[in-house]
XYZ file of C-alpha atoms in Angstrom:
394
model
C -22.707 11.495 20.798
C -21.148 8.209 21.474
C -17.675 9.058 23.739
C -16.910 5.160 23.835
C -16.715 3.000 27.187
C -13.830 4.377 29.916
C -10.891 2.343 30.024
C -7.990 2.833 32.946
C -4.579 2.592 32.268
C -3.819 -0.257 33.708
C -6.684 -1.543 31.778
C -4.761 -0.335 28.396
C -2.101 -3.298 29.078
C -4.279 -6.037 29.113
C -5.974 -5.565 26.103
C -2.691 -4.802 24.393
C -1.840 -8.558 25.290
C -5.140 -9.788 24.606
C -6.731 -11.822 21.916
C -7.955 -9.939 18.853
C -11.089 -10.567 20.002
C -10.727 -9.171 23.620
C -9.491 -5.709 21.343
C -13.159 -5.499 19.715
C -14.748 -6.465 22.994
C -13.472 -3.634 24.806
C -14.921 -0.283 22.806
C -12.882 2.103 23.152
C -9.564 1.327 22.957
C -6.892 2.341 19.654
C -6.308 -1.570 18.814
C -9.645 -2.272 17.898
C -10.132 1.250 16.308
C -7.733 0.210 13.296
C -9.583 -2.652 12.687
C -12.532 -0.244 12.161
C -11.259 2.147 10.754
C -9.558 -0.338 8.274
C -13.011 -1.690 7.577
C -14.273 1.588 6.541
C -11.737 1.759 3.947
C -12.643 -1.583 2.608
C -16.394 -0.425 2.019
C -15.425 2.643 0.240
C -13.441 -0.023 -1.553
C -16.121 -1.806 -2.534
C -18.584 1.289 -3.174
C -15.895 2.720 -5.541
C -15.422 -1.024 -7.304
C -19.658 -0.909 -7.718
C -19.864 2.397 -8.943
C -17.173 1.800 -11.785
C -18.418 -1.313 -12.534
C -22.359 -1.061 -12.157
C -23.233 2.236 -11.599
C -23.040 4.035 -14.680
C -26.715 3.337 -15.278
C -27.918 4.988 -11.759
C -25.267 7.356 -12.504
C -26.974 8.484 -15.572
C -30.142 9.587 -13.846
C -28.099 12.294 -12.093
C -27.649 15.472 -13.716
C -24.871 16.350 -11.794
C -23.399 13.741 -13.766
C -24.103 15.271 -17.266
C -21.492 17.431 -17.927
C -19.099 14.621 -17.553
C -16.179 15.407 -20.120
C -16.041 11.867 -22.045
C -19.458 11.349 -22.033
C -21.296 8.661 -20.151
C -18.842 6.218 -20.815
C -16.785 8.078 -17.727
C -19.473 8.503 -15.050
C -17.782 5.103 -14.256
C -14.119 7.000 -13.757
C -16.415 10.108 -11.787
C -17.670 7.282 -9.514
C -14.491 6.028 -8.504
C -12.728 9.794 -7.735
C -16.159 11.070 -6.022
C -15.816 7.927 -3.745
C -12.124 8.172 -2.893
C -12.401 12.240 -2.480
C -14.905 11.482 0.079
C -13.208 8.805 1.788
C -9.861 11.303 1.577
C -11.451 13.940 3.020
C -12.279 11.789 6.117
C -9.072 10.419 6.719
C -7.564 13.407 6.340
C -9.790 15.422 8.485
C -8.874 12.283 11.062
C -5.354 13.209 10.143
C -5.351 16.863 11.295
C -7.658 16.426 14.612
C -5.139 13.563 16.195
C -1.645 14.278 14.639
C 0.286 15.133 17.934
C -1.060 12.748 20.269
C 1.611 11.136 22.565
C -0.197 9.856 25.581
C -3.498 6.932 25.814
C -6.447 8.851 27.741
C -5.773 12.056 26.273
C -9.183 13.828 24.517
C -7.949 13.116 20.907
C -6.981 9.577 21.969
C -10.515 9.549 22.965
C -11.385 10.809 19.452
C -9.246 8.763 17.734
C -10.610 5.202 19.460
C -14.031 6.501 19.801
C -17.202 8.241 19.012
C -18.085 5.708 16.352
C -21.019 6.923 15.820
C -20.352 11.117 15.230
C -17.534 9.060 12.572
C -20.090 7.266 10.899
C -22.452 10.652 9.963
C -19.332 12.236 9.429
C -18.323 9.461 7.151
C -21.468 9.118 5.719
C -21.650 12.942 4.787
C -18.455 13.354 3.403
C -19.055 10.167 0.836
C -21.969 12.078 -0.036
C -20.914 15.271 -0.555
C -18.344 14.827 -3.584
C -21.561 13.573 -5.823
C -22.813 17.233 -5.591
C -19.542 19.037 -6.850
C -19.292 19.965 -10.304
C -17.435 17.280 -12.899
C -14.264 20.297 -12.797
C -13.567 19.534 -9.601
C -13.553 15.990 -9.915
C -11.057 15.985 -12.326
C -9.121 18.259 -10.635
C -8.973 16.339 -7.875
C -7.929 12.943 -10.107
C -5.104 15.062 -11.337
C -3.818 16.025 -7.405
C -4.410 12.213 -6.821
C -1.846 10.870 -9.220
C 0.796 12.802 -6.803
C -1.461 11.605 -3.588
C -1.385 8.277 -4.843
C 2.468 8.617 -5.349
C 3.516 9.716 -1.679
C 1.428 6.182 -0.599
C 3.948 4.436 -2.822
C 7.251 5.935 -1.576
C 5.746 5.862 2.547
C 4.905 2.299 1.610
C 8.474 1.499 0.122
C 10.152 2.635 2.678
C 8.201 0.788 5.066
C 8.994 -2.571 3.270
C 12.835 -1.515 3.105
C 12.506 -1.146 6.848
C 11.160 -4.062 8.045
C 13.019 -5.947 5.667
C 15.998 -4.384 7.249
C 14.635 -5.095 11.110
C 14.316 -8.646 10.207
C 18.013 -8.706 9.506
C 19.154 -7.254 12.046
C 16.762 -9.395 14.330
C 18.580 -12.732 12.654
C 22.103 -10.670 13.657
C 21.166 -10.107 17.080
C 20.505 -13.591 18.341
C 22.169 -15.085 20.977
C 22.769 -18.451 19.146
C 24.531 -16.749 16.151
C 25.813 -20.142 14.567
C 21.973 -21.549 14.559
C 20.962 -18.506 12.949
C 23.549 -18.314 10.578
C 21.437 -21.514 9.513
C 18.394 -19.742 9.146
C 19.888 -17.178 7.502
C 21.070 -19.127 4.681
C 18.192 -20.894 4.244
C 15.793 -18.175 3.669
C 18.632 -16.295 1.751
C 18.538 -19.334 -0.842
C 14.819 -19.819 -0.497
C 14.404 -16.064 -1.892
C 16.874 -16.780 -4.440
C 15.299 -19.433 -5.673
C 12.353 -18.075 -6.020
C 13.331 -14.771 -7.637
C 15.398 -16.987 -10.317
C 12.156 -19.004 -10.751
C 10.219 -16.141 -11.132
C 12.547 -14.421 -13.721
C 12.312 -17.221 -15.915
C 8.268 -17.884 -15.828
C 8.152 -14.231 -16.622
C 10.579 -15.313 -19.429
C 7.805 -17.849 -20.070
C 4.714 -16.526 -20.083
C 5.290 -12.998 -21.739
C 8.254 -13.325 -23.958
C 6.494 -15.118 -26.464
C 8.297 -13.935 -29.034
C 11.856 -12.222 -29.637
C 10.084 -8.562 -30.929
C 8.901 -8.210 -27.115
C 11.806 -5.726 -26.755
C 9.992 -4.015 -23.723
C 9.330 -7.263 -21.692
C 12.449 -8.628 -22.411
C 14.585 -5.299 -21.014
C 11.596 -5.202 -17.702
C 12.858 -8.870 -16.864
C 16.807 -8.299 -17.786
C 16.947 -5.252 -16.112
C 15.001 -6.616 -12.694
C 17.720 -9.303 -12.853
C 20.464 -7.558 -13.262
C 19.154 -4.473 -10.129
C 19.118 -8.079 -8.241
C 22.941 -8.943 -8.961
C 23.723 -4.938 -8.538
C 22.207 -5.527 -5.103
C 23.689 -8.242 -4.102
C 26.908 -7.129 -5.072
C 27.121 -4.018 -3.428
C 25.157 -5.473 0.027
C 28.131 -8.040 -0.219
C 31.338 -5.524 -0.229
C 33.447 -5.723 2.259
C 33.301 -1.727 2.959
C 29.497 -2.332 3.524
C 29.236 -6.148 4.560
C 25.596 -5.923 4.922
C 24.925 -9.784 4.545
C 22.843 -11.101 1.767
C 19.680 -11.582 3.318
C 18.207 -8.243 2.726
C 19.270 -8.128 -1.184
C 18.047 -11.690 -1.597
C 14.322 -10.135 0.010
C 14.423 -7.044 -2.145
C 14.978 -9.258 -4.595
C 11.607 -10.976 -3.944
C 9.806 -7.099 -4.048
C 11.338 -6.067 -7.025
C 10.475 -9.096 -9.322
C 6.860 -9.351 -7.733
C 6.830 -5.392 -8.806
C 7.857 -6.444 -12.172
C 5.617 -9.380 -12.361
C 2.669 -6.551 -11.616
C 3.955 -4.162 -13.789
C 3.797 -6.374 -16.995
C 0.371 -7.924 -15.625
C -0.817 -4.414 -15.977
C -0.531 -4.410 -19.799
C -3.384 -4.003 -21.537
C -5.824 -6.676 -22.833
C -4.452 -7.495 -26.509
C -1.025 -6.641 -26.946
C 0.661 -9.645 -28.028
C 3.523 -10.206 -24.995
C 1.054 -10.567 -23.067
C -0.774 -14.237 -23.245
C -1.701 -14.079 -19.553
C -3.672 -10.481 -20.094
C -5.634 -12.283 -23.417
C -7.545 -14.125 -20.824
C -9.016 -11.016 -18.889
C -10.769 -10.173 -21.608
C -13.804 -12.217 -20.456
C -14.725 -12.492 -16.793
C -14.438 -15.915 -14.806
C -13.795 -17.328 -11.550
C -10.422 -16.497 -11.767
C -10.707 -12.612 -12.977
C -13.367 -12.602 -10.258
C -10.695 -13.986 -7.483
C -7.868 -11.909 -8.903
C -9.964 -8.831 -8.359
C -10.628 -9.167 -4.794
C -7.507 -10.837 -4.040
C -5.654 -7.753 -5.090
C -8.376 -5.492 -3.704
C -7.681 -7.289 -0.327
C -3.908 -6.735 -0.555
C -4.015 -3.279 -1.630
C -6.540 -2.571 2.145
C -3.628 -5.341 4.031
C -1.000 -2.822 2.358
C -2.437 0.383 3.354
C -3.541 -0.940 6.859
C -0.139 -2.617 7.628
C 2.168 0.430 6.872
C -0.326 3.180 8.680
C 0.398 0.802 11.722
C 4.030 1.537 11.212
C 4.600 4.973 12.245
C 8.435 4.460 12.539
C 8.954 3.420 9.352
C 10.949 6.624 8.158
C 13.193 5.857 11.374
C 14.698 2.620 9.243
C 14.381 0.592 12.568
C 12.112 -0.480 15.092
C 11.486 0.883 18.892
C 9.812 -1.634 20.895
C 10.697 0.255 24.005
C 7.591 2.550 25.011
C 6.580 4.437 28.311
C 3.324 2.924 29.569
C 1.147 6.073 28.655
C 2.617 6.222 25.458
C 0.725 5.352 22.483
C 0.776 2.260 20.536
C 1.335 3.746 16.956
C 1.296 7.435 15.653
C -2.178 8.377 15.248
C -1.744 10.850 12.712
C 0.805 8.837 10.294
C -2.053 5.883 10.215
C -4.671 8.634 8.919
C -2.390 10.414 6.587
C -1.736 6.837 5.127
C -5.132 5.853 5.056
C -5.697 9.156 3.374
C -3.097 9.343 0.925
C -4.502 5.268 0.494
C -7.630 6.870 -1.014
C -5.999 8.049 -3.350
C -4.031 5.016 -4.228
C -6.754 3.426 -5.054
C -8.823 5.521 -7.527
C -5.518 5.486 -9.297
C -5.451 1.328 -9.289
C -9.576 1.471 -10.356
C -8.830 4.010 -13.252
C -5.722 2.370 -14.051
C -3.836 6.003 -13.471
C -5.931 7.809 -16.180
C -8.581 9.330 -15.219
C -9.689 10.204 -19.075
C -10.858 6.766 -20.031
C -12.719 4.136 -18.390
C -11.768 0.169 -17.291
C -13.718 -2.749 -18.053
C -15.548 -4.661 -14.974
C -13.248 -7.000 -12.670
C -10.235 -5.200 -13.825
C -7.453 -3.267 -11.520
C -5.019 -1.668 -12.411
C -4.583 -2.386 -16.293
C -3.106 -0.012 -18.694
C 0.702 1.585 -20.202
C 0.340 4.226 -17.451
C -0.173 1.252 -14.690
C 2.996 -0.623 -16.461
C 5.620 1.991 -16.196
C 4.811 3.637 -12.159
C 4.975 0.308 -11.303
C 7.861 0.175 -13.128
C 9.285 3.040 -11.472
C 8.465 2.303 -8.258
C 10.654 -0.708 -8.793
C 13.702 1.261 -9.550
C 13.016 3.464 -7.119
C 12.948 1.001 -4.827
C 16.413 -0.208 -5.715
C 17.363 3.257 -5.734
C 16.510 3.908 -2.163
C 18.085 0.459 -0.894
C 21.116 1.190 -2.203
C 21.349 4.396 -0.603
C 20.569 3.099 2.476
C 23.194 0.591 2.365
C 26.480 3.271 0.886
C 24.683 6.403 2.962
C 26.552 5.530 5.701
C 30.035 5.236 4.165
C 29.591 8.229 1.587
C 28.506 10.627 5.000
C 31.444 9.208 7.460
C 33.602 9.894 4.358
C 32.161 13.185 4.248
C 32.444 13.972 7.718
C 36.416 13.278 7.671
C 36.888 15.479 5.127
């Protein structure tokens, strides 16, 4: 078996500082192996994506594939959760054997950014092996993903809240506080803008008509969590500046935005979802534009291990390692599930027509959720402090 090529630890350093391609020209080394082990996840991706969308007649040949509960129409939906079990069970096996690790040189460091080639079998098998369990295990398995899927959301939340909140305090902690106050304001107003522009193309394009109760409260309400933000990051017991409401103000109407994209083909509020219905250039782009975010999104918050801390260490011992091993595989992990959900569209009872992610009422409301939650969890973030000193001197 391949051990990867023996790097020092002074050696570590320089490739730390290097060029992203001095990471993949050095084996064995953990900065290139999340670039790997990122690309991985994009093939299962991909294998998933072909499955649903043109493997149902292969898929058919199979007999383990018979007893499928919908009928052949769902071999399609099987596809997608056989796929994502498989690439689950790897990350999560990857998740057990280096959770722990603290120092570069160790043997699971080793593990972790090497022996590419034992992780390719083992890959290999374990993308296999789901196609030979029964179709009751399948399912089971889409039902435990819905929850799987749901943990990825909250981790990747509170990674978002966290940098947002490390940017601000990065703009707070310059020495030239007047110039920054500049910049401040300027991106403050630039978010602004954009979230009031964005409220009122959603306004636009899927308020047709006044009967599009539901639309109508997903906007109103997205505005108004904006103004509760802002209010309550402005008071003078919290005085938490208005940079960080004016960016969660970004996330929550691109949530919303996503949400009421996910509404399915032909209900009337929806004249941007009318055009899905038949597949062009632009389907085709929007499909692997937001398969490409969703690997970005799961490869960007494994990397950020300290994201539950609600701040960022830079300061690390020199043997130390660059980014919890075991939080980027249990992310990865709980990202195969993510995505099965986004390919089924969260129901794993029905399937999704080709070039489509992510469409249907089940879609529209986590999303939905997730965007309140995500306002819930800011805003606790911001009065936690007050409400627990309060406490405290009681």
């Amino acid at each position: 078996m391949e051990t990867g090529t023996s790097i020092d630890k002074n050696g570590y350093e320089g490739i730390k500082n290097g060029s992203w391609f001095s990471q993949f020209r050095n084996g064995c080394n953990p900065w290139m192996a999340r670039y790997v082990y990122g690309l991985i996840f994009l093939l299962a991706n991909l294998l998933a994506w072909a499955l649903r969308d043109y493997g149902r007649g292969a898929l058919t040949e199979m007999r383990k594939f018979k007893n499928c509960k919908e009928g052949g129409e769902c071999l399609g939906t099987e596809g997608v959760l056989r796929v994502s079990l498989g690439c689950f069970l790897f990350y999560f096996i990857m998740f057990l054997s280096t959770v722990g690790t603290s120092k570069t040189q160790s043997s699971r460091d080793k593990w972790h950014s090497g022996w590419w080639f034992a992780k390719l079998f083992m890959w290999l098998g374990l993308t296999i092996f789901p196609f030979l369990l029964p179709s009751s295990i399948i399912q089971l398995y889409g039902e435990i993903a819905h929850f799987g899927a749901g943990v990825f959301l909250l981790i990747q939340l509170i990674s978002i809240i966290s940098f947002i909140t490390w940017l601000n305090e990065c703009f707070q902690a310059q020495k030239d506080a007047e110039r920054c106050h500049v910049h401040v304001m300027l991106l403050a107003t630039t978010a602004y803008t954009v979230c009031i522009l964005g409220v009122i193309l959603m306004y636009i394009w899927y308020v047709p008509d006044p009967s599009c109760l539901l639309n109508i409260f997903f906007i109103t309400w997205t505005l108004f969590l904006i103004q509760l933000m802002t209010s309550i990051s402005l008071h003078p017991k919290i005085n938490a500046g208005f940079l960080t409401p004016a960016l969660m103000g970004l996330y929550i109407v691109f949530i919303c935005w996503c949400a009421i994209r996910s509404e399915p083909v032909g209900e009337t509020c929806n004249r941007k979802a009318e055009g899905s219905s038949r597949t062009d250039w632009l389907t085709i782009i929007s499909f692997v534009v937001a398969l490409l975010a969703m690997v970005i999104a799961t490869f960007s918050t494994g990397v950020d291990s300290q994201c539950f801390q609600f701040r960022k260490d830079e300061n690390h011992e020199e043997d130390e390692i660059p980014y919890g091993y075991g939080f980027f595989h249990f992310v990865f992990a709980t990202g195969a599930m993510y995505f099965a959900m986004l390919l089924v569209g969260w129901n794993i009872h029905h399937s999704m027509k080709k070039w489509t992610i992510d469409v249907g009422w089940t879609s529209t409301w986590v999303r939905i959720v997730n965007e309140w939650l995500a306002v819930g969890v800011y805003i606790w973030m911001l009065v936690a402090p007050m409400v627990l000193k309060s406490r405290q001197t009681t």
